[in-house]
C-alpha positions as a Python dict, from the first residue, in 0.01 Angstrom:
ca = {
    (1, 'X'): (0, 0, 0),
    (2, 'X'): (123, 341, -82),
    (3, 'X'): (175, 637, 216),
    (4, 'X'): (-191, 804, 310),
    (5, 'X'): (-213, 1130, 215),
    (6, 'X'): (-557, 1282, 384),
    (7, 'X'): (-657, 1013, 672),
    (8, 'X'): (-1051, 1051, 851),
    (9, 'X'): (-1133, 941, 1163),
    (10, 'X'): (-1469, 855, 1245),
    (11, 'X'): (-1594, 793, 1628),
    (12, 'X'): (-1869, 669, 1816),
    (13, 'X'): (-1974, 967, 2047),
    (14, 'X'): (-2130, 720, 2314),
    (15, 'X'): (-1812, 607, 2418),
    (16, 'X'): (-1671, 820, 2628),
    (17, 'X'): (-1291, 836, 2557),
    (18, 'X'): (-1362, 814, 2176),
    (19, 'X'): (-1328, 1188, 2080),
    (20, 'X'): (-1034, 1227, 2295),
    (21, 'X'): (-843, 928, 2112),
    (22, 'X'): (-978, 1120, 1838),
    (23, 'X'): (-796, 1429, 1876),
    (24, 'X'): (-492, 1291, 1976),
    (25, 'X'): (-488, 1088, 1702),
    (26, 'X'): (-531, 1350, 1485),
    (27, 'X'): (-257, 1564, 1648),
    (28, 'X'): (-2, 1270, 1600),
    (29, 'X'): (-105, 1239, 1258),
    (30, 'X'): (-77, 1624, 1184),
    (31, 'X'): (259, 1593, 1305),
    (32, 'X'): (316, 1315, 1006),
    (33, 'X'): (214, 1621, 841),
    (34, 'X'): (-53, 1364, 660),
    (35, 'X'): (-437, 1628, 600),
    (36, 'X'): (-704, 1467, 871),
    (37, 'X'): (-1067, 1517, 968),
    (38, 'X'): (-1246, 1393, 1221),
    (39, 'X'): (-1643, 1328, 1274),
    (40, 'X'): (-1879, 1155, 1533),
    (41, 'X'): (-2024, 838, 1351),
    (42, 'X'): (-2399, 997, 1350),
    (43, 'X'): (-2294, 1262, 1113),
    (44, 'X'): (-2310, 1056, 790),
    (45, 'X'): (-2404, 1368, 563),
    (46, 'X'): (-2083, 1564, 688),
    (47, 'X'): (-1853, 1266, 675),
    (48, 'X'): (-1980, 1173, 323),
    (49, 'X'): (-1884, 1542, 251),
    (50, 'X'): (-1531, 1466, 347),
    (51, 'X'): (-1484, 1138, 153),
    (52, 'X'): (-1339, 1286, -204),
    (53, 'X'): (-968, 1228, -152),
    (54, 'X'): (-995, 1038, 189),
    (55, 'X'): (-756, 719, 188),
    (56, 'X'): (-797, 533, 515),
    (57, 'X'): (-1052, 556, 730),
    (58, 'X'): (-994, 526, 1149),
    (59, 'X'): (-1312, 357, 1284),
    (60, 'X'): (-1280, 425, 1669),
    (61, 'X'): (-1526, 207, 1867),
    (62, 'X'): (-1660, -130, 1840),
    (63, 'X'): (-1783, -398, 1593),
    (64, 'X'): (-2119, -170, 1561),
    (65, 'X'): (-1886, 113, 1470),
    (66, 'X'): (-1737, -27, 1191),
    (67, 'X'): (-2063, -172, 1083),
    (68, 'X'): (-2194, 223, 1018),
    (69, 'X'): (-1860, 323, 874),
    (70, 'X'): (-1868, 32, 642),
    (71, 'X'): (-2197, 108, 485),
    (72, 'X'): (-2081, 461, 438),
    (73, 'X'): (-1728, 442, 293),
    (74, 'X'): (-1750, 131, 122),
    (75, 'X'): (-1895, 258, -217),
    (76, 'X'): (-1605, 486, -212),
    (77, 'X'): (-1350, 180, -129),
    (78, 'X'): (-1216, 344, 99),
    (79, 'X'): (-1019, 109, 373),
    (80, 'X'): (-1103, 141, 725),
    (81, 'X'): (-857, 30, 1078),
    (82, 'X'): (-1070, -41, 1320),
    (83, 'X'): (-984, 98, 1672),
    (84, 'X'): (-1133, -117, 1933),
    (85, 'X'): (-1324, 70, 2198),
    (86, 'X'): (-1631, -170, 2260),
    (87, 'X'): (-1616, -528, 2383),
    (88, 'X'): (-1584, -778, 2130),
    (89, 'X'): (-1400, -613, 1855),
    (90, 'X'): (-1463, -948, 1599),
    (91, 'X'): (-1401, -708, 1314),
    (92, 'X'): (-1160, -416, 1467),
    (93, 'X'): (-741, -446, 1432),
    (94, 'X'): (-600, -220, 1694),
    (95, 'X'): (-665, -180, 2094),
    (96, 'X'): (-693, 185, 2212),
    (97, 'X'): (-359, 158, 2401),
    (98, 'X'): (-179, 22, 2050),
    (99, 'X'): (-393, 308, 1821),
    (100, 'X'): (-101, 616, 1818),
    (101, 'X'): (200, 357, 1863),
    (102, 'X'): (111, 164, 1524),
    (103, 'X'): (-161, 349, 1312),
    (104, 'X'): (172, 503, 1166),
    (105, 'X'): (302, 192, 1013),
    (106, 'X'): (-9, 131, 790),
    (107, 'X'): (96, 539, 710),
    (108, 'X'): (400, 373, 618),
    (109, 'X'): (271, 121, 373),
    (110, 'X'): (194, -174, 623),
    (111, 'X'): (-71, -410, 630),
    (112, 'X'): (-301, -581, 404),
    (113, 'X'): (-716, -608, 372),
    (114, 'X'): (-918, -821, 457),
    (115, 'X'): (-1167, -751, 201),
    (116, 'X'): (-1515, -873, 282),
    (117, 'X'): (-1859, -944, 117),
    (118, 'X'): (-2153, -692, 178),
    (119, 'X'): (-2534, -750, 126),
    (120, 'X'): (-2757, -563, -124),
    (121, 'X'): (-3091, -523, 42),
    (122, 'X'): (-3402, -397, -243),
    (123, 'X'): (-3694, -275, 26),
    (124, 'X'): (-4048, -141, -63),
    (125, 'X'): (-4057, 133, -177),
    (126, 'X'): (-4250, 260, 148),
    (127, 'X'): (-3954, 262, 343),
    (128, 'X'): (-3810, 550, 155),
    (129, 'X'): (-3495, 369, 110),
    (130, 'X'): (-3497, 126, -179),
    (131, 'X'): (-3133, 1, -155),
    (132, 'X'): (-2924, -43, 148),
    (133, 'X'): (-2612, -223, 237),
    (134, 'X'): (-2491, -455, 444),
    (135, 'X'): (-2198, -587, 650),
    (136, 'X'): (-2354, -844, 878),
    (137, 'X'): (-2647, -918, 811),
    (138, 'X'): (-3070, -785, 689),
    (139, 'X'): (-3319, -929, 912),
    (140, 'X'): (-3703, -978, 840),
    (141, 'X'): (-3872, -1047, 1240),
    (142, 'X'): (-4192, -989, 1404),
    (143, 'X'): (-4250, -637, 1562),
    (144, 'X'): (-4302, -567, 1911),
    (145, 'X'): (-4608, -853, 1960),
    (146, 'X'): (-4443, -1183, 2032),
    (147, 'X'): (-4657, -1359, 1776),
    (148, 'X'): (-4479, -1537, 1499),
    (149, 'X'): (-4491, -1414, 1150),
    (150, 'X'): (-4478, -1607, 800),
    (151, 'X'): (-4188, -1537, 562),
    (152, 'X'): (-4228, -1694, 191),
    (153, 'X'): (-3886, -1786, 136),
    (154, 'X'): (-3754, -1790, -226),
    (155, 'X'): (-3364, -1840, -384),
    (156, 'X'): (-3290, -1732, -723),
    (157, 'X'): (-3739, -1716, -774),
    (158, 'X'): (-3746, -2127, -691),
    (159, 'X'): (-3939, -2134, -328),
    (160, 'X'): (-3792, -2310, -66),
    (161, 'X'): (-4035, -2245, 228),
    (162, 'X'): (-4241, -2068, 414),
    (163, 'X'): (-4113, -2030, 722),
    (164, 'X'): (-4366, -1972, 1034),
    (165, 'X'): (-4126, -1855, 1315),
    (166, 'X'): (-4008, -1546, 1480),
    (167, 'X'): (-3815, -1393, 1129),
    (168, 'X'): (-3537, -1469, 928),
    (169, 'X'): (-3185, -1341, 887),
    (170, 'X'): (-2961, -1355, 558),
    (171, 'X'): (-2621, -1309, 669),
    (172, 'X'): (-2244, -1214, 549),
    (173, 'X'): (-1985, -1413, 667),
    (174, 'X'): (-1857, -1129, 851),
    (175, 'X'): (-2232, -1138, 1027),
    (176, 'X'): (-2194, -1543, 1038),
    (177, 'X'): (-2062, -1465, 1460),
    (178, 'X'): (-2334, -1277, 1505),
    (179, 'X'): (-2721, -1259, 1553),
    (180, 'X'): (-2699, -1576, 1335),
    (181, 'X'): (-2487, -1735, 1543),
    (182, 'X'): (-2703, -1675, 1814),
    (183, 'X'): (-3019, -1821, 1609),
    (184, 'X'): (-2809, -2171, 1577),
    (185, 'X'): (-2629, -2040, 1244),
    (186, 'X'): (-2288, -2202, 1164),
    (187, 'X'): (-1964, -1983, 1178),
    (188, 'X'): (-1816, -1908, 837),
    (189, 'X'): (-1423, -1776, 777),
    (190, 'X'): (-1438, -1421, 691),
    (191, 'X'): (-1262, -1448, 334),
    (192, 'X'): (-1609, -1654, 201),
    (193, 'X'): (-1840, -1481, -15),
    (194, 'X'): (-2131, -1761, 81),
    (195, 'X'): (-2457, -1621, 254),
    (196, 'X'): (-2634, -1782, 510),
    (197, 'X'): (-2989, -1823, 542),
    (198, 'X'): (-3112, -1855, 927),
    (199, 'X'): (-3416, -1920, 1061),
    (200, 'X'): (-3542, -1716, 1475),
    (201, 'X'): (-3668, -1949, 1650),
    (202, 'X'): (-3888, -2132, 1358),
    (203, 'X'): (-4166, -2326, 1434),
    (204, 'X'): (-4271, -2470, 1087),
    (205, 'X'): (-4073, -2513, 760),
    (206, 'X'): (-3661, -2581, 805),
    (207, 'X'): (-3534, -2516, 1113),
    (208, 'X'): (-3141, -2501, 1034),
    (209, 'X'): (-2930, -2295, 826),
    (210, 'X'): (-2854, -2285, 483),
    (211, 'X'): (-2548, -2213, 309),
    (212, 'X'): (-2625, -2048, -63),
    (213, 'X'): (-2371, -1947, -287),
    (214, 'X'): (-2254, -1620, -337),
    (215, 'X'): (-2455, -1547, -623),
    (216, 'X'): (-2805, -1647, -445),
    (217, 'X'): (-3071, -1388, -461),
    (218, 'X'): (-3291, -1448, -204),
    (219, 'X'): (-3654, -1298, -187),
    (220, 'X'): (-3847, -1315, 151),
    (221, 'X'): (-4249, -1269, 116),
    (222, 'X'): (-4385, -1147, 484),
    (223, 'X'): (-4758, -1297, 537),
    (224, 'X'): (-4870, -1183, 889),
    (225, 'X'): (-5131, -1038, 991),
    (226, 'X'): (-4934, -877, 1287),
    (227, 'X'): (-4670, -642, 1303),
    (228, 'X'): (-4330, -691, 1093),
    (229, 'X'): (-3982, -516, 1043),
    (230, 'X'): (-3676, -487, 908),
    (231, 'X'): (-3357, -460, 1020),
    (232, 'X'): (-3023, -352, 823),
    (233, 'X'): (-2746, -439, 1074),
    (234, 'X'): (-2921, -447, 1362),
    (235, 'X'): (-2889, -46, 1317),
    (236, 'X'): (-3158, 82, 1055),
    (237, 'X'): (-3515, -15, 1099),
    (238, 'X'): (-3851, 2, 899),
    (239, 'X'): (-4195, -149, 920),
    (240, 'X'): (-4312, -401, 723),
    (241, 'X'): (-4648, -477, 564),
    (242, 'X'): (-4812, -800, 490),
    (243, 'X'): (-4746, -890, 103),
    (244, 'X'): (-4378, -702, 101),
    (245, 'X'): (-4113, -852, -69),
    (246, 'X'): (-3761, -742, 47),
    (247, 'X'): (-3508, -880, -241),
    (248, 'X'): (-3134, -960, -93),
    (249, 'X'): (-2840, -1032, -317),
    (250, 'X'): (-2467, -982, -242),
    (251, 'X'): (-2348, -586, -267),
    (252, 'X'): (-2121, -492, -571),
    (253, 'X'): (-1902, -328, -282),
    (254, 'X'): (-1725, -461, 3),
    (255, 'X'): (-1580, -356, 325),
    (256, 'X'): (-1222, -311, 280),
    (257, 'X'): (-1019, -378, 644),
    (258, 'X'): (-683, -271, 730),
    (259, 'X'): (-491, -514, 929),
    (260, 'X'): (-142, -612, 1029),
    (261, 'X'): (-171, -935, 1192),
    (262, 'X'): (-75, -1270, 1033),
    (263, 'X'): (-379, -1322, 777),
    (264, 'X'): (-430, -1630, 1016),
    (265, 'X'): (-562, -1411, 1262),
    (266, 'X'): (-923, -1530, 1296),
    (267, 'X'): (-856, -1787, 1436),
    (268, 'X'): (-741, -1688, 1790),
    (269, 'X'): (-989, -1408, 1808),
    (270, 'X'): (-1293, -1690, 1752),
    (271, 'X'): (-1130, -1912, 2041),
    (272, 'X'): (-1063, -1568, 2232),
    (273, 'X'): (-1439, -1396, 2185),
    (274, 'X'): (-1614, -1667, 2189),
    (275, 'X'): (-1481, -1803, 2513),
    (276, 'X'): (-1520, -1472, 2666),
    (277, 'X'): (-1131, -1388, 2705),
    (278, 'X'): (-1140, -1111, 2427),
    (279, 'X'): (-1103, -768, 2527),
}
């Protein structure tokens, strides 16, 4: 990778330490003499603004910050270092403590990505937002009424079933560790471009997984006379009517990670999260 000439910094403004890491950061980096700007993660219009030029992207928080960052940079292709400030961190490179000690030798051409798949999500049009991406994962659940909902489940138009349950998730690989996981979903290495079709807590049709290839479009039918919804990483949120069809293929962009560890790295941080010794 070449030098970075104009670095952003984007930070999660509920964590408390985040803007001052922030500014020190961007003091160090000023000192590199390398342009940066800096903006809390809610401010998507201004940091869009500041994209045009931008050519790595500081994520400072957790695995939810880089999931907002990710939908906003990646049409750009812009890559992102992930500063862990949360709790997991499945998806962040650098600790707090390690952020101004190393962030200068990706400045200096280190690293590699770790380039992962995205989702395409096509919504109804009454949800104002047609298209949206996707790091982890679109979900289609019931609303606030615990009542189960029906989802007519279809890959590339052939049906496959209805399922009467709770909702359904289509996941990333990337999103394979997490609400997926959760809903009995099987863990998938980070490099695949596979999604993964889980069932919430189904009571009729399949009640496992299902691996579909990377060029699956899948098409899920809600049938419910209750309340519906969908969720884009577990971050943006719409209603759903009976009789909408929400249309989910693989995104023509992907999230483009900075790291510096040996590319065998997941491997330690699944045994490390998942048995609760991460940081």
């Amino acid at each position: 990778m070449k030098s970075m000439q104009k670095v952003g910094v984007l930070f999660n403004p509920r964590i408390e330490a985040a803007k001052g890491l922030a500014l020190e950061i961007a003091k160090t980096l000023g000192k590199l003499q390398n342009p940066v700007w800096i903006c809390p993660t809610p401010n998507e219009r201004e940091a869009s603004e500041q994209l045009t030029g931008t050519e790595m992207i500081l994520s400072l928080g957790g695995d939810g910050t880089i999931l907002r960052v990710a939908r906003l940079v990646a049409p750009a292709g812009i890559p992102i270092l992930g500063v862990n400030m949360g709790s997991l961190g499945f998806t962040t490179e650098l600790t707090s403590q390690e952020a101004l000690s190393k962030i200068p030798r990706f400045l200096q051409g280190e690293g590699w990505i770790d380039e992962r798949t995205m989702l395409q999500a096509e919504l109804p049009s009454h949800t104002g937002s047609p298209i949206l991406h996707a790091l982890n994962d679109v979900v289609v659940a019931r609303g606030e009424f615990v009542r189960v909902i029906q989802v007519k489940t279809s890959v590339n138009r052939e049906p496959i079933t209805t399922y009467k349950a709770d909702g359904v998730i289509v996941a990333t690989a990337t999103g394979s560790t997490g609400y997926s996981l959760s809903a009995g979903g099987p863990i998938i290495f980070p490099a695949a471009k596979e999604l993964l079709l889980t069932p919430i807590m189904s009571h009729l049709g399949l009640t496992t997984a299902l691996v579909l290839s990377s060029e699956s479009v899948v098409e899920l039918e809600v049938q419910t006379a209750h309340q519906a919804r969908i969720s884009i990483d577990g971050q943006i949120e719409f209603p759903l009517q009976s009789g909408d069809v929400i249309k989910i293929s693989r995104s023509p962009y992907t999230a483009r990670l900075l790291r510096i560890q040996p590319r065998t790295f997941f491997h330690q941080t699944l045994l490390q999260r998942l048995s609760g010794k991460g940081g």
